[in-house]
PDB file of C-alpha atoms in Angstrom:
ATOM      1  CA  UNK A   1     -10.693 -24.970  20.018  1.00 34.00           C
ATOM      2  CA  UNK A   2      -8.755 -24.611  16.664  1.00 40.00           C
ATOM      3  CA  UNK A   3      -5.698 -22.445  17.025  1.00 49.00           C
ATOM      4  CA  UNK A   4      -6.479 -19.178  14.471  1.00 62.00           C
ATOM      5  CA  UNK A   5      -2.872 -17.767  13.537  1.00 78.00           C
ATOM      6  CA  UNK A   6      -3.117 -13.922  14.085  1.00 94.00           C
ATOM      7  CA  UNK A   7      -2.782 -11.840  10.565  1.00 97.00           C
ATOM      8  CA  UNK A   8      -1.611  -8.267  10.123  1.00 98.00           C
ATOM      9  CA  UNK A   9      -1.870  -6.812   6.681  1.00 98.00           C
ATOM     10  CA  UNK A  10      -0.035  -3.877   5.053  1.00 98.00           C
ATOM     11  CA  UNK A  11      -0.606  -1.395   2.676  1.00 98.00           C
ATOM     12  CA  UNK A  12       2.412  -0.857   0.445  1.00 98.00           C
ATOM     13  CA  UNK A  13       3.226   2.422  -1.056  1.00 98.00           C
ATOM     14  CA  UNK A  14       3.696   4.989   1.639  1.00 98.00           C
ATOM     15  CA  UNK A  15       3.109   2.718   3.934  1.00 98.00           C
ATOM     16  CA  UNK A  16       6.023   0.314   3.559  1.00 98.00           C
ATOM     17  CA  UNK A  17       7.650   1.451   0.733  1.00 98.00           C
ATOM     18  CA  UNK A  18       8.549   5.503  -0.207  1.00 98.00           C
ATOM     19  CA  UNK A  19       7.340   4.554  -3.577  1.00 97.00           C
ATOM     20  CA  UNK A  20       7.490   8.737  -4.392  1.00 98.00           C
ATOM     21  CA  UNK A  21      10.724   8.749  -5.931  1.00 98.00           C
ATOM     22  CA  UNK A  22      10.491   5.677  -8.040  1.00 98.00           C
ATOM     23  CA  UNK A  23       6.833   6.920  -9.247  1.00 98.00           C
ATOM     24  CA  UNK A  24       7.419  10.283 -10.333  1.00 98.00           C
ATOM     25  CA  UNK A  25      10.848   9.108 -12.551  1.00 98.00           C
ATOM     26  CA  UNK A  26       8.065   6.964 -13.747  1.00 98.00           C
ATOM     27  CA  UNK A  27       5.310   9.737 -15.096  1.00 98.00           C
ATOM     28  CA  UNK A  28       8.349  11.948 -16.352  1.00 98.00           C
ATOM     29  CA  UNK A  29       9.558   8.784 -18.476  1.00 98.00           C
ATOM     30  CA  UNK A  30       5.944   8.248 -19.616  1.00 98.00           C
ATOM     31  CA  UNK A  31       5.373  11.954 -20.184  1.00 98.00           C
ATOM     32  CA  UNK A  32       8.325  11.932 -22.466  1.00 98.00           C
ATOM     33  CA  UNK A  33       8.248   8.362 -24.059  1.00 98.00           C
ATOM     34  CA  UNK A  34       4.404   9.540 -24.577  1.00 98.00           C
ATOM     35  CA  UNK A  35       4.592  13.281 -25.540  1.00 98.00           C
ATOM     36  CA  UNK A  36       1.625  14.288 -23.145  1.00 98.00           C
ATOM     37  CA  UNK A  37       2.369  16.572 -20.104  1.00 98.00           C
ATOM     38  CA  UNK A  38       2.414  14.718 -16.637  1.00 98.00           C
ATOM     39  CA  UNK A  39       2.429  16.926 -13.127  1.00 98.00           C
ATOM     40  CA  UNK A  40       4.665  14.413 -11.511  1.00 98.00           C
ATOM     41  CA  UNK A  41       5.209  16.855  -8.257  1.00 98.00           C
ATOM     42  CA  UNK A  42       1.371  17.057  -8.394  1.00 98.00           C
ATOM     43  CA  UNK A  43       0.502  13.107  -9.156  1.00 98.00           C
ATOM     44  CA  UNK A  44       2.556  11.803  -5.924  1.00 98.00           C
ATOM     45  CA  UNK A  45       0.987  13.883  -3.167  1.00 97.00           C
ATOM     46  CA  UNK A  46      -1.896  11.874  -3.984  1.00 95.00           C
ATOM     47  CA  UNK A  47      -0.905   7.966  -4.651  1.00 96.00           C
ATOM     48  CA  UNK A  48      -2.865   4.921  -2.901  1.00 96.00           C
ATOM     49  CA  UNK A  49      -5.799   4.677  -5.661  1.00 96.00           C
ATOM     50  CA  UNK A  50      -5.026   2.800  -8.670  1.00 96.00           C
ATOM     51  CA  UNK A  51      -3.185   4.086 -11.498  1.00 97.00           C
ATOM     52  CA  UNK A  52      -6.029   4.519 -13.961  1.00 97.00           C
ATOM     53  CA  UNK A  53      -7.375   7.223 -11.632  1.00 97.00           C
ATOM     54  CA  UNK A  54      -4.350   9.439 -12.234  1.00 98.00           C
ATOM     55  CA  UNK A  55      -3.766   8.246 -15.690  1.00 98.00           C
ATOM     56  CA  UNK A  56      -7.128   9.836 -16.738  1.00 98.00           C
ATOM     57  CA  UNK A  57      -6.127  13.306 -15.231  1.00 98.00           C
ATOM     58  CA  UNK A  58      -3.411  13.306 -18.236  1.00 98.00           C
ATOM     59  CA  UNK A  59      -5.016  11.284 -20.837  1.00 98.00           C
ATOM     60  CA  UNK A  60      -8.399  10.758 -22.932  1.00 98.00           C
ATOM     61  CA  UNK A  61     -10.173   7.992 -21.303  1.00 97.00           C
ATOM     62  CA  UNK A  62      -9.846   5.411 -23.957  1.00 98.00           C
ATOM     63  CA  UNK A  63      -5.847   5.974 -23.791  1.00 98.00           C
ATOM     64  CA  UNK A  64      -5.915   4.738 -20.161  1.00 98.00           C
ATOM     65  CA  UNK A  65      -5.487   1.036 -20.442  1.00 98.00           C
ATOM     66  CA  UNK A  66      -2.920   1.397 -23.074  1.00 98.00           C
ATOM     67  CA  UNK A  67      -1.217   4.087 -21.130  1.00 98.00           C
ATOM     68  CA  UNK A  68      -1.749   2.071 -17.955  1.00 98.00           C
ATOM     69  CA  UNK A  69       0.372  -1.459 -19.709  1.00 98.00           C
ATOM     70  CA  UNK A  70       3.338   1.124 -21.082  1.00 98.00           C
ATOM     71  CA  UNK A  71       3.937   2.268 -17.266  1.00 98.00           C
ATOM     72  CA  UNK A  72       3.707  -1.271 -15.997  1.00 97.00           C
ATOM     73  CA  UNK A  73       6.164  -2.156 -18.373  1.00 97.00           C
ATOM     74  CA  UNK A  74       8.739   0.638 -17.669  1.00 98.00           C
ATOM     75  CA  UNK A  75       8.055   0.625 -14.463  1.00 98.00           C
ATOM     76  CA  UNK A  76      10.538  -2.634 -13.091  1.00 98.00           C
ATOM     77  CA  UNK A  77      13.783  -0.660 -14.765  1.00 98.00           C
ATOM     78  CA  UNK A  78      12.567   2.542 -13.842  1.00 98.00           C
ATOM     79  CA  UNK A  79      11.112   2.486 -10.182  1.00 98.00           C
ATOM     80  CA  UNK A  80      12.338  -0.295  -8.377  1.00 98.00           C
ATOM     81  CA  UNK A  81      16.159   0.415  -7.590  1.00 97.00           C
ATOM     82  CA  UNK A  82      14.703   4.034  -7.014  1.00 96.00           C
ATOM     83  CA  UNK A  83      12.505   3.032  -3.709  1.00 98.00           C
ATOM     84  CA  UNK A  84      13.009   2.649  -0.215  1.00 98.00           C
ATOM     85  CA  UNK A  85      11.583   1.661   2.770  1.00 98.00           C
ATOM     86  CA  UNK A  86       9.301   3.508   5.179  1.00 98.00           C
ATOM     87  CA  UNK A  87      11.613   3.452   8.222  1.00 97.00           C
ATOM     88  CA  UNK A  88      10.012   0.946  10.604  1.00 98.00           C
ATOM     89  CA  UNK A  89       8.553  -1.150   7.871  1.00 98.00           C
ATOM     90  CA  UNK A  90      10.857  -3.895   8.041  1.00 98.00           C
ATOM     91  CA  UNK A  91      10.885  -3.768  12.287  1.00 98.00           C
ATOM     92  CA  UNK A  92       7.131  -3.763  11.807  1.00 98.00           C
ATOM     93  CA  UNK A  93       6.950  -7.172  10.052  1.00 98.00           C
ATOM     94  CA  UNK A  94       9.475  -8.655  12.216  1.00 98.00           C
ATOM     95  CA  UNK A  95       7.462  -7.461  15.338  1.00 98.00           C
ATOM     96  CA  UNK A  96       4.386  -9.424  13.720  1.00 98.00           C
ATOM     97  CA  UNK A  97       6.500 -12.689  13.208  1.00 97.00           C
ATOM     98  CA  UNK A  98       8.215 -12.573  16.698  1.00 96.00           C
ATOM     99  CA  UNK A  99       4.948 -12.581  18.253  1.00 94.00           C
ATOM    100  CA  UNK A 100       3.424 -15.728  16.219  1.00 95.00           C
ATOM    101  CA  UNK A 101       1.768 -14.074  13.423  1.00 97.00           C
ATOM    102  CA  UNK A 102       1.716 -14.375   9.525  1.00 97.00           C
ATOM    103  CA  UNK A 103       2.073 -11.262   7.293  1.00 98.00           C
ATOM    104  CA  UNK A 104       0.261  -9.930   4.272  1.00 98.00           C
ATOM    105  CA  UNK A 105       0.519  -7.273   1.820  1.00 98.00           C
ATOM    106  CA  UNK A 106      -2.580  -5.963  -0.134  1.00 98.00           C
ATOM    107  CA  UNK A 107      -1.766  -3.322  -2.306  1.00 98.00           C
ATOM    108  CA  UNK A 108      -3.345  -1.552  -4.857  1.00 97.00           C
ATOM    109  CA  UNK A 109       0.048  -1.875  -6.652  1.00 97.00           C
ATOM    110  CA  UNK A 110       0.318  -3.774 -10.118  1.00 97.00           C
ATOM    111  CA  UNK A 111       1.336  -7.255  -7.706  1.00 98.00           C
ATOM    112  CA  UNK A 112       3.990  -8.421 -10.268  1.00 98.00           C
ATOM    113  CA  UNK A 113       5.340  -4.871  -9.736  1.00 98.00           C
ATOM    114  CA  UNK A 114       4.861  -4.949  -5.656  1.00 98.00           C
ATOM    115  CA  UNK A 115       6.557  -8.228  -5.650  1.00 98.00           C
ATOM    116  CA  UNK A 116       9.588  -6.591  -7.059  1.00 98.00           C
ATOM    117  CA  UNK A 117       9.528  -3.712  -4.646  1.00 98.00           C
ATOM    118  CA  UNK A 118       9.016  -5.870  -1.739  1.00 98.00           C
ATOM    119  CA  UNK A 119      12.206  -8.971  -3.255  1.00 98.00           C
ATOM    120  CA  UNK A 120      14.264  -5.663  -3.581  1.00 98.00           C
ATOM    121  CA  UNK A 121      13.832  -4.671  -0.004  1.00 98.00           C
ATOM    122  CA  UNK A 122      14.182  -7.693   1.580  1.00 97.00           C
ATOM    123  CA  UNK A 123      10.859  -7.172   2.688  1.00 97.00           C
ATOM    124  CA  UNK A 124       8.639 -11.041   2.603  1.00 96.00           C
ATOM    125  CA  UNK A 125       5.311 -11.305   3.584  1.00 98.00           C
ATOM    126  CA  UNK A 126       3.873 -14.716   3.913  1.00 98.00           C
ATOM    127  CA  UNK A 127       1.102 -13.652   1.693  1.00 98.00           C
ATOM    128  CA  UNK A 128       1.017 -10.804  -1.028  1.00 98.00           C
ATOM    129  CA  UNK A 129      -2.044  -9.399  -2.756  1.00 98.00           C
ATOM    130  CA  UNK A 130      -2.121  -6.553  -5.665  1.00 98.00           C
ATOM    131  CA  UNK A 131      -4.722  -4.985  -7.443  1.00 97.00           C
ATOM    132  CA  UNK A 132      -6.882  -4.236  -4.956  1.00 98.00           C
ATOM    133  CA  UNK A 133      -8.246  -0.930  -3.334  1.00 98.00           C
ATOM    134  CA  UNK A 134     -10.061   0.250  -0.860  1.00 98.00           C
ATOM    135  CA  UNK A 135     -13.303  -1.654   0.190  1.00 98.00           C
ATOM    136  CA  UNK A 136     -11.797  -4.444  -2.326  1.00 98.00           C
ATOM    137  CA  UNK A 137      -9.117  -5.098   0.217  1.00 98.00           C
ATOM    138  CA  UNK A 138     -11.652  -6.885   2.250  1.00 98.00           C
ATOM    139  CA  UNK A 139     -11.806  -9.488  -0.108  1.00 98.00           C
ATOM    140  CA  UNK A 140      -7.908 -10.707   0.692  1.00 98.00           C
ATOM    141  CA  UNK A 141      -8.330  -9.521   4.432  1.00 98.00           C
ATOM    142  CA  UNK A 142     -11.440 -11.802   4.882  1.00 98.00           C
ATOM    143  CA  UNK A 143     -10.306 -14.858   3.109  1.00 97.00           C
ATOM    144  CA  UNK A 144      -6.809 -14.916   5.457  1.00 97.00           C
ATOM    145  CA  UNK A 145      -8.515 -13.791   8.400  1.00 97.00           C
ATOM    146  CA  UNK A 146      -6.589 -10.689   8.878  1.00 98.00           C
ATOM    147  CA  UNK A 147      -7.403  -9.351  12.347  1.00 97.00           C
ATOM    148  CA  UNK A 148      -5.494  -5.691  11.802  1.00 98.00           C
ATOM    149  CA  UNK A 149      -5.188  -3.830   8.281  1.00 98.00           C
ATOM    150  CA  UNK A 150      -2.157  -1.006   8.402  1.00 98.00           C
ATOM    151  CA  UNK A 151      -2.465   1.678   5.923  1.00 98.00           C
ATOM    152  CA  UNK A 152      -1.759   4.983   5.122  1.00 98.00           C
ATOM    153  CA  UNK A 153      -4.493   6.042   3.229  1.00 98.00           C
ATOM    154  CA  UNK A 154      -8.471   6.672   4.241  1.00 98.00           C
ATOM    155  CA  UNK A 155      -9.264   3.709   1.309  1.00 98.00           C
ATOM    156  CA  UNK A 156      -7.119   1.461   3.844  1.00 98.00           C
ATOM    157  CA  UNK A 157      -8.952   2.190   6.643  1.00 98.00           C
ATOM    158  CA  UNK A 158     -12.048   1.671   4.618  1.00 98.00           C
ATOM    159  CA  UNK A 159     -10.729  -1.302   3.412  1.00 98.00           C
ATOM    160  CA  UNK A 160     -10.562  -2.699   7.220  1.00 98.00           C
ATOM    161  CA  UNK A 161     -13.598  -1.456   8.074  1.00 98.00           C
ATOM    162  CA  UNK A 162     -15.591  -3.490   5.617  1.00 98.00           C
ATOM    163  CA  UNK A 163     -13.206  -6.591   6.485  1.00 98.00           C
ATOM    164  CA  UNK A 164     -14.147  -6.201  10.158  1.00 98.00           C
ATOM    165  CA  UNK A 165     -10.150  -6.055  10.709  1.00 98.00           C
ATOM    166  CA  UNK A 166      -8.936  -2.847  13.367  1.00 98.00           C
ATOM    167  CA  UNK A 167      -7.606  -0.426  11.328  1.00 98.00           C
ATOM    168  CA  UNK A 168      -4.122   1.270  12.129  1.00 98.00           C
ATOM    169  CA  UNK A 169      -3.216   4.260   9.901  1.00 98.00           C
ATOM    170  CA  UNK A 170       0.162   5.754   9.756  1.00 98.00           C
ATOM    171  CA  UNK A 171       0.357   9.514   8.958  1.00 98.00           C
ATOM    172  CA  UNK A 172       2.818   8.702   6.254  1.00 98.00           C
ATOM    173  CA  UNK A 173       1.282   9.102   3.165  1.00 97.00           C
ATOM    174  CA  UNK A 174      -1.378  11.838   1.187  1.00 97.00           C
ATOM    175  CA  UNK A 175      -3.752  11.586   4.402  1.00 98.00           C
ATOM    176  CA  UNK A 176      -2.575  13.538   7.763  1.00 97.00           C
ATOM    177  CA  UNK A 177      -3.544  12.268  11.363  1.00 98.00           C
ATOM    178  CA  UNK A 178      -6.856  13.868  11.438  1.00 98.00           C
ATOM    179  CA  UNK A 179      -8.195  13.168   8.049  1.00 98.00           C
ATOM    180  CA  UNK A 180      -7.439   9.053   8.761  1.00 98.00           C
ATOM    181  CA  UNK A 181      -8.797   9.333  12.414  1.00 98.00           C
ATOM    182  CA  UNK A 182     -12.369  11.283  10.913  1.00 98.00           C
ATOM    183  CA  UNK A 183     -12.151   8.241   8.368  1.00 98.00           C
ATOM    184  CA  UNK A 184     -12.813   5.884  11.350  1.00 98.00           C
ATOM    185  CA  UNK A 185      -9.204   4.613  11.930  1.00 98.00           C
ATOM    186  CA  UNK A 186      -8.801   2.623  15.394  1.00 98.00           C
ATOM    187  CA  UNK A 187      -5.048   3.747  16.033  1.00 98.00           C
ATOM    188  CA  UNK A 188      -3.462   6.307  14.442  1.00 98.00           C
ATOM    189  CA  UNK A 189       0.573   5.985  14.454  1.00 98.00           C
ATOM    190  CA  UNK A 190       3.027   8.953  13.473  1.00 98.00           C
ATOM    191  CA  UNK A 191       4.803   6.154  11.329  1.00 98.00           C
ATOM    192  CA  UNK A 192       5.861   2.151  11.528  1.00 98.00           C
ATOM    193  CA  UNK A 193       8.742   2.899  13.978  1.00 98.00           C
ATOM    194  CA  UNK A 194       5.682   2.878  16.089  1.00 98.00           C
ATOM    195  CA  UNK A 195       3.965  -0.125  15.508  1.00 98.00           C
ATOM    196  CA  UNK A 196       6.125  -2.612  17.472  1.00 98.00           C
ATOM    197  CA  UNK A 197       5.208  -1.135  20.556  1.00 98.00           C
ATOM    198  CA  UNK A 198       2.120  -0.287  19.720  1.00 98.00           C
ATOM    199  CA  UNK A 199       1.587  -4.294  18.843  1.00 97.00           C
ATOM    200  CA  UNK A 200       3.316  -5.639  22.212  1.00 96.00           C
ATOM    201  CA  UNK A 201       0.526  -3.357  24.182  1.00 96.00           C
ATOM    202  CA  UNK A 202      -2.188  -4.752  21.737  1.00 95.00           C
ATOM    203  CA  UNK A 203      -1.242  -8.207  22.495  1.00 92.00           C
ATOM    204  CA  UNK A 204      -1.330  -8.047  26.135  1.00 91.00           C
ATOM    205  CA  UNK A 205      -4.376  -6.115  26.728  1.00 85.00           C
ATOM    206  CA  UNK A 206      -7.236  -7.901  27.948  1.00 79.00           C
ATOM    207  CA  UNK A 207     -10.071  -9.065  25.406  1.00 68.00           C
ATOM    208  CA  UNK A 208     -13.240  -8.434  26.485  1.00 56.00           C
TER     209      UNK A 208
END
């Protein structure tokens, strides 16, 4: 029998990174640089999808993509530096590598832009995927054999689901406890600080 090395995957913003701060310096540079009115307060109580679906809240649709490639681009000197971790995120990847497995990040993130957050942290997953959301996150979850997906936000756990990966939410982000475990979440964790226990007990436990 071929040994299969056990995956975890991660969300990234507001999952392992606090990518609030960073974010909202971000709209209220664009906002200015741009002249058009951004809600920052109001656009990161509600980040995970991608960017285009809170761009078009503020702009005409056909302004989006060019809208989208100015706040990529001001976005390294702007947001990195301004970012920290989710406390537990970088116990929660050691816990995965101390007990044999590989990591992976699949963000929805811009992945030039999560590979910056991630280098500035100190954070390293073996394998980093951007640009995806929700059910698309299958796609990288599948193709590595990811057995858990952790995220933060109902379009994670939907995102595991479809992969066939158990889905552990963390009540860190836009989505509380009960909104993630109605969403079909497996575990539910109060954050990553968590999710090294939680992982020993996973381990152990019996399959069936």
């Amino acid at each position: 029998m071929t040994h299969m090395t056990f995956t975890v995957g991660f969300d990234l913003d507001m999952t392992l990174i606090d990518s609030r701060p960073g974010i909202h310096a971000c709209y209220l540079a664009l906002a200015e640089r741009t002249g058009t009115f951004i809600d920052a307060d109001l656009a990161v109580t509600r980040l995970g999808p991608p960017l285009a679906e809170e761009l078009v809240n503020w702009f005409p649709e056909e302004q989006v993509p060019a809208m989208a490639d100015l706040y990529r681009e001001m976005y390294p000197t702007i947001a990195i530096a301004a970012t920290p971790a989710m406390e537990g995120a970088r116990e929660a990847m050691a816990a995965v590598r101390a007990a044999g497995g590989r990591t992976m990040v699949v963000t929805a993130k811009y992945e030039p832009n999560a590979k910056l957050h991630l280098n500035h942290l100190g954070i390293e997953p073996d394998v980093l995927v951007g640009d995806l959301w929700a059910e698309q996150k299958a796609q990288a979850l599948r193709e590595y054999r990811a057995g858990v997906y952790v995220g933060d936000h109902v379009g994670d756990v939907r995102g595991a689901r479809t992969a066939g990966a158990l889905s552990v939410a963390v009540a860190t982000g836009p989505c509380p406890a009960d909104e993630l475990h109605a969403a079909g979440a497996d575990v539910v964790l109060a954050d990553l600080s968590a999710f090294p226990a939680w992982l020993a007990a996973y381990r152990e436990a019996p399959r069936v």
